[in-house]
Short mmCIF file of C-alpha atoms in Angstrom, two decimals:
data_model
loop_
_atom_site.label_atom_id
_atom_site.label_comp_id
_atom_site.label_asym_id
_atom_site.label_seq_id
_atom_site.Cartn_x
_atom_site.Cartn_y
_atom_site.Cartn_z
CA UNK I 1 -6.14 43.51 -17.36
CA UNK I 2 -3.02 43.46 -19.23
CA UNK I 3 -1.24 46.05 -16.80
CA UNK I 4 -2.14 43.91 -13.88
CA UNK I 5 -0.36 40.70 -15.73
CA UNK I 6 2.85 42.79 -16.78
CA UNK I 7 3.15 44.13 -12.97
CA UNK I 8 2.88 40.27 -11.54
CA UNK I 9 5.33 39.21 -14.54
CA UNK I 10 8.23 42.28 -13.40
CA UNK I 11 7.57 40.86 -9.86
CA UNK I 12 8.16 37.70 -10.61
CA UNK I 13 11.29 38.24 -12.23
CA UNK I 14 12.39 40.67 -9.72
CA UNK I 15 11.51 38.06 -7.37
CA UNK I 16 13.67 35.02 -8.93
CA UNK I 17 16.98 36.91 -8.63
CA UNK I 18 16.38 37.59 -5.35
CA UNK I 19 15.56 34.26 -4.16
CA UNK I 20 18.69 32.87 -5.91
CA UNK I 21 20.96 35.54 -4.31
CA UNK I 22 19.61 34.58 -1.29
CA UNK I 23 20.49 30.49 -1.57
CA UNK I 24 23.78 31.33 -3.51
CA UNK I 25 24.53 33.24 0.19
CA UNK I 26 23.43 30.31 2.13
CA UNK I 27 25.85 28.45 0.03
CA UNK I 28 28.80 30.59 0.27
CA UNK I 29 27.86 30.98 4.42
CA UNK I 30 28.07 26.67 4.43
CA UNK I 31 31.35 26.60 2.87
CA UNK I 32 33.11 29.34 4.87
CA UNK I 33 32.29 27.44 8.09
CA UNK I 34 34.88 26.50 9.70
CA UNK I 35 35.90 22.08 9.43
CA UNK I 36 36.10 20.01 12.16
CA UNK I 37 39.84 18.60 12.64
CA UNK I 38 41.27 15.57 11.04
CA UNK I 39 40.15 12.64 12.47
CA UNK I 40 37.21 14.24 14.46
CA UNK I 41 34.70 12.54 12.69
CA UNK I 42 36.00 9.74 10.39
CA UNK I 43 36.78 7.17 12.94
CA UNK I 44 35.14 7.32 16.13
CA UNK I 45 37.42 5.59 18.32
CA UNK I 46 38.63 7.19 22.20
CA UNK I 47 41.48 9.45 22.63
CA UNK I 48 44.80 7.06 23.76
CA UNK I 49 43.03 4.07 23.06
CA UNK I 50 45.31 0.92 21.51
CA UNK I 51 43.24 0.47 18.40
CA UNK I 52 45.39 -1.63 16.75
CA UNK I 53 44.40 -3.98 19.90
CA UNK I 54 41.16 -4.16 19.22
CA UNK I 55 42.18 -4.75 15.10
CA UNK I 56 43.58 -8.19 16.24
CA UNK I 57 40.66 -8.69 18.54
CA UNK I 58 38.52 -8.56 15.73
CA UNK I 59 41.00 -10.31 13.38
CA UNK I 60 41.46 -13.12 15.95
CA UNK I 61 37.43 -13.52 16.30
CA UNK I 62 37.15 -13.80 12.59
CA UNK I 63 39.82 -16.98 12.71
CA UNK I 64 37.98 -18.79 15.13
CA UNK I 65 34.51 -18.08 13.15
CA UNK I 66 36.29 -19.84 10.32
CA UNK I 67 37.47 -22.47 12.28
CA UNK I 68 34.92 -23.29 14.52
CA UNK I 69 31.58 -21.00 13.00
CA UNK I 70 31.26 -19.38 16.24
CA UNK I 71 31.92 -15.39 16.33
CA UNK I 72 33.47 -15.42 20.05
CA UNK I 73 36.72 -14.22 21.21
CA UNK I 74 37.82 -14.25 24.76
CA UNK I 75 38.94 -10.46 26.18
CA UNK I 76 40.31 -9.97 29.37
CA UNK I 77 39.12 -13.75 30.47
CA UNK I 78 35.38 -13.02 29.48
CA UNK I 79 34.19 -14.88 26.21
CA UNK I 80 32.33 -12.50 24.14
CA UNK I 81 30.37 -13.73 20.82
CA UNK I 82 27.34 -13.08 18.61
CA UNK I 83 24.51 -14.95 17.27
CA UNK I 84 24.64 -18.95 17.23
CA UNK I 85 27.18 -21.00 16.22
CA UNK I 86 26.98 -21.69 12.42
CA UNK I 87 28.87 -25.57 12.29
CA UNK I 88 28.44 -26.09 8.84
CA UNK I 89 30.99 -22.79 8.34
CA UNK I 90 33.42 -24.35 10.23
CA UNK I 91 36.88 -24.67 8.06
CA UNK I 92 35.36 -21.86 6.00
CA UNK I 93 33.02 -23.52 5.12
CA UNK I 94 34.72 -26.19 3.04
CA UNK I 95 32.08 -28.91 3.82
CA UNK I 96 29.32 -26.86 1.83
CA UNK I 97 28.64 -28.39 -1.64
CA UNK I 98 28.20 -25.83 -4.51
CA UNK I 99 25.20 -23.74 -4.21
CA UNK I 100 24.64 -24.98 -0.47
CA UNK I 101 23.68 -23.08 2.42
CA UNK I 102 23.75 -23.75 6.16
CA UNK I 103 20.25 -24.21 7.79
CA UNK I 104 20.92 -21.20 10.12
CA UNK I 105 21.06 -18.83 7.14
CA UNK I 106 17.81 -17.61 6.69
CA UNK I 107 16.09 -16.98 3.03
CA UNK I 108 16.85 -12.73 2.86
CA UNK I 109 20.55 -13.96 4.04
CA UNK I 110 20.12 -16.65 0.74
CA UNK I 111 19.10 -13.89 -1.76
CA UNK I 112 21.07 -10.93 -0.44
CA UNK I 113 24.33 -13.25 -0.89
CA UNK I 114 25.69 -13.95 2.50
CA UNK I 115 28.03 -16.60 2.48
CA UNK I 116 30.18 -18.09 5.50
CA UNK I 117 33.16 -15.92 5.26
CA UNK I 118 30.91 -12.37 5.07
CA UNK I 119 28.57 -13.97 7.88
CA UNK I 120 32.27 -14.33 10.08
CA UNK I 121 33.68 -10.50 9.44
CA UNK I 122 29.49 -9.13 10.06
CA UNK I 123 28.89 -11.15 13.38
CA UNK I 124 32.67 -10.45 14.51
CA UNK I 125 31.91 -6.60 13.75
CA UNK I 126 28.85 -7.35 16.41
CA UNK I 127 31.44 -9.31 18.84
CA UNK I 128 33.70 -6.28 18.88
CA UNK I 129 30.87 -3.50 19.32
CA UNK I 130 30.81 -5.79 22.90
CA UNK I 131 34.15 -6.22 23.53
CA UNK I 132 34.38 -2.09 23.26
CA UNK I 133 30.85 -1.50 25.27
CA UNK I 134 32.57 -3.68 27.64
CA UNK I 135 35.57 -1.70 28.35
CA UNK I 136 33.49 2.17 27.75
CA UNK I 137 34.84 2.27 24.40
CA UNK I 138 32.69 4.08 21.63
CA UNK I 139 31.82 2.06 18.44
CA UNK I 140 34.72 1.76 15.33
CA UNK I 141 34.49 1.75 11.62
CA UNK I 142 35.31 -1.81 9.87
CA UNK I 143 36.53 -1.89 6.61
CA UNK I 144 35.54 1.72 6.62
CA UNK I 145 32.03 1.31 7.56
CA UNK I 146 29.85 1.18 10.59
CA UNK I 147 28.43 -1.82 12.11
CA UNK I 148 25.12 -1.29 12.14
CA UNK I 149 22.47 -3.95 12.73
CA UNK I 150 21.44 -6.29 10.50
CA UNK I 151 17.89 -6.34 8.95
CA UNK I 152 16.54 -9.12 6.48
CA UNK I 153 19.67 -9.53 5.28
CA UNK I 154 20.72 -6.16 4.51
CA UNK I 155 23.68 -4.52 6.19
CA UNK I 156 22.50 -0.63 6.11
CA UNK I 157 18.46 -0.91 6.38
CA UNK I 158 18.30 3.26 6.64
CA UNK I 159 20.54 3.81 4.08
CA UNK I 160 19.05 1.20 1.63
CA UNK I 161 15.46 2.69 2.26
CA UNK I 162 16.35 6.21 1.78
CA UNK I 163 18.23 4.86 -1.65
CA UNK I 164 15.31 3.28 -2.71
CA UNK I 165 12.90 6.23 -1.97
CA UNK I 166 15.51 8.72 -4.06
CA UNK I 167 15.42 6.20 -6.51
CA UNK I 168 11.08 6.40 -6.62
CA UNK I 169 10.71 10.19 -7.11
CA UNK I 170 13.07 9.35 -10.54
CA UNK I 171 10.55 6.76 -11.56
CA UNK I 172 7.67 9.30 -10.74
CA UNK I 173 8.60 11.95 -12.95
CA UNK I 174 10.67 10.26 -16.27
CA UNK I 175 7.54 9.33 -17.61
CA UNK I 176 6.18 12.78 -17.65
CA UNK I 177 9.71 13.68 -18.94
CA UNK I 178 9.90 11.13 -21.65
CA UNK I 179 6.14 11.99 -22.95
CA UNK I 180 8.07 15.35 -23.46
CA UNK I 181 11.10 14.35 -25.19
CA UNK I 182 9.82 11.40 -27.53
CA UNK I 183 6.20 13.04 -27.90
CA UNK I 184 5.01 14.04 -31.31
CA UNK I 185 3.34 17.07 -30.03
CA UNK I 186 4.51 19.31 -27.17
CA UNK I 187 2.38 21.68 -24.86
CA UNK I 188 4.02 25.25 -24.61
CA UNK I 189 3.16 28.57 -23.84
CA UNK I 190 0.43 30.44 -25.87
CA UNK I 191 2.88 32.80 -27.59
CA UNK I 192 3.61 32.86 -31.29
CA UNK I 193 7.09 32.44 -31.30
CA UNK I 194 6.67 28.96 -29.09
CA UNK I 195 4.08 27.68 -31.74
CA UNK I 196 6.75 26.92 -34.40
CA UNK I 197 8.46 23.35 -35.14
CA UNK I 198 11.56 24.79 -34.48
CA UNK I 199 10.96 25.61 -31.15
CA UNK I 200 9.07 22.57 -30.48
CA UNK I 201 12.04 20.67 -31.27
CA UNK I 202 14.21 22.30 -29.33
CA UNK I 203 12.36 22.18 -26.30
CA UNK I 204 12.04 18.42 -26.75
CA UNK I 205 15.98 18.45 -26.78
CA UNK I 206 16.00 19.62 -23.65
CA UNK I 207 13.50 17.19 -22.28
CA UNK I 208 15.55 14.75 -23.53
CA UNK I 209 18.89 15.87 -21.74
CA UNK I 210 16.96 16.08 -18.11
CA UNK I 211 15.41 12.53 -19.44
CA UNK I 212 18.90 11.36 -19.90
CA UNK I 213 20.25 13.02 -16.77
CA UNK I 214 17.02 11.41 -14.88
CA UNK I 215 17.75 7.93 -16.22
CA UNK I 216 21.53 8.36 -15.29
CA UNK I 217 19.87 9.33 -11.39
CA UNK I 218 17.78 6.23 -11.14
CA UNK I 219 20.70 3.53 -12.44
CA UNK I 220 22.61 5.35 -9.62
CA UNK I 221 20.40 5.33 -6.74
CA UNK I 222 19.55 1.44 -7.48
CA UNK I 223 22.98 0.72 -7.48
CA UNK I 224 23.24 3.15 -4.01
CA UNK I 225 20.72 0.22 -2.74
CA UNK I 226 22.78 -2.88 -3.92
CA UNK I 227 25.43 -1.49 -2.06
CA UNK I 228 23.55 -0.33 1.36
CA UNK I 229 22.28 -4.33 1.16
CA UNK I 230 25.41 -5.92 0.36
CA UNK I 231 28.83 -4.40 0.45
CA UNK I 232 30.96 -6.35 -1.98
CA UNK I 233 33.84 -5.86 -4.45
CA UNK I 234 31.44 -5.32 -7.28
CA UNK I 235 28.62 -3.23 -5.51
CA UNK I 236 31.40 -1.30 -4.11
CA UNK I 237 32.72 -0.29 -7.69
CA UNK I 238 28.87 0.00 -9.15
CA UNK I 239 27.65 2.15 -6.70
CA UNK I 240 30.96 4.56 -6.35
CA UNK I 241 31.20 4.43 -9.86
CA UNK I 242 27.23 4.84 -11.00
CA UNK I 243 28.02 8.09 -8.25
CA UNK I 244 30.66 9.53 -10.38
CA UNK I 245 28.35 9.05 -13.22
CA UNK I 246 25.89 11.24 -12.17
CA UNK I 247 27.80 14.38 -10.74
CA UNK I 248 29.68 14.08 -14.39
CA UNK I 249 25.86 14.07 -16.25
CA UNK I 250 24.35 16.70 -14.27
CA UNK I 251 27.48 19.14 -14.73
CA UNK I 252 27.17 18.08 -18.47
CA UNK I 253 23.25 18.92 -18.57
CA UNK I 254 23.79 21.96 -16.38
CA UNK I 255 26.28 23.53 -18.60
CA UNK I 256 24.38 22.56 -21.97
CA UNK I 257 21.05 24.26 -20.54
CA UNK I 258 22.96 26.82 -18.61
CA UNK I 259 25.11 28.24 -21.74
CA UNK I 260 22.35 27.00 -24.29
CA UNK I 261 25.15 25.13 -26.02
CA UNK I 262 24.13 24.30 -29.98
CA UNK I 263 23.18 21.19 -30.96
CA UNK I 264 25.97 20.67 -33.49
CA UNK I 265 28.38 21.41 -30.22
CA UNK I 266 26.95 19.12 -27.77
CA UNK I 267 28.71 15.63 -29.44
CA UNK I 268 32.35 17.16 -29.17
CA UNK I 269 31.26 18.69 -25.25
CA UNK I 270 29.80 15.30 -24.41
CA UNK I 271 32.97 13.41 -25.88
CA UNK I 272 34.91 15.60 -23.40
CA UNK I 273 32.82 15.24 -20.40
CA UNK I 274 32.87 10.99 -21.40
CA UNK I 275 36.87 11.13 -21.78
CA UNK I 276 36.69 12.90 -18.03
CA UNK I 277 34.48 10.32 -16.66
CA UNK I 278 36.56 7.81 -17.59
CA UNK I 279 39.75 9.18 -16.47
CA UNK I 280 38.63 10.06 -13.20
CA UNK I 281 37.12 6.50 -13.07
CA UNK I 282 40.63 4.64 -13.59
CA UNK I 283 42.23 7.42 -11.58
CA UNK I 284 40.38 6.17 -8.14
CA UNK I 285 39.89 3.13 -8.82
CA UNK I 286 43.77 2.64 -9.64
CA UNK I 287 46.00 0.99 -5.85
CA UNK I 288 47.72 3.90 -3.99
CA UNK I 289 51.32 4.32 -2.83
CA UNK I 290 49.69 3.58 0.56
CA UNK I 291 48.97 0.40 -0.49
CA UNK I 292 44.43 1.29 -0.41
CA UNK I 293 42.59 0.03 -3.26
CA UNK I 294 40.38 3.51 -3.81
CA UNK I 295 41.22 7.02 -3.65
CA UNK I 296 38.27 8.10 -1.75
CA UNK I 297 39.82 11.51 -0.59
CA UNK I 298 40.70 12.43 -4.18
CA UNK I 299 36.76 11.50 -5.09
CA UNK I 300 35.30 13.44 -2.07
CA UNK I 301 37.25 16.94 -3.26
CA UNK I 302 35.99 15.95 -7.43
CA UNK I 303 32.52 15.45 -6.35
CA UNK I 304 32.48 18.62 -4.06
CA UNK I 305 33.78 20.84 -6.82
CA UNK I 306 31.52 19.32 -9.71
CA UNK I 307 28.02 19.86 -6.96
CA UNK I 308 29.01 23.20 -6.36
CA UNK I 309 30.25 24.16 -9.95
CA UNK I 310 26.53 22.47 -11.03
CA UNK I 311 24.53 24.25 -8.71
CA UNK I 312 26.71 27.44 -9.17
CA UNK I 313 25.38 27.33 -12.75
CA UNK I 314 21.46 26.08 -12.26
CA UNK I 315 21.54 29.30 -9.66
CA UNK I 316 22.55 31.39 -12.27
CA UNK I 317 20.36 30.02 -15.30
#
């Protein structure tokens, strides 16, 4: 009867803090684990190798490809090449008319926006992979990325698929949140305190907050899929910028929900987060002192700090 229900409710209330404490303890343990030494995982080059030499091999291959249309290079009197030659890509594709593609470019390559320059760089990364394998060396990064096998015009097929799967989860649940956030009626628990209009409006407000968070997440994962399909300056900016937006909106939602921010205070808080987002994007996208165009380390540290704070707030809530 009522006593049994009361006991179950009390057990649930006791269980939730225990679960939260355990999860928080796991996060603390993970955070305290020793980190690998700098350079141990970032660039999989071999000890004592002349990495600058292989950089020159790569650049030589690109030059050959842009002049001859063939992604080949000679190393220790052995010729290494990847794929067939693309004659129309000789002389940097200068003989191609606007909108024209070499016949060697498949339909997926055309749809994903490959051109002679990008294709030469891709094929030369694969060529240098063979050169390094011939010397018994590990795979290296090129332009900060691993050289994966291109599939249907997609540079990183597995990562692209994973991004679409993450986006699919939000597509699946957003309609339900939308019905609650924008619907005229709201199904709530059968208690007198939850049947008045004020309570309905408050709950719709929280639903709208999570709906906006879901839309931001969906937007970010779509750009992530586009970026892993083709890495270009535009897709790079949109992918990293969308990811930053996800973390800022996520933290904003967590702060609002955890501290039950009043409606009149949400707008000033939102403007504060918007200003912080713009400032962060301007900082990480300006040219650094070492010549790099993106502040990767600062961005990573900031996002880790924001994610840790967000999870801490949600566990506390």
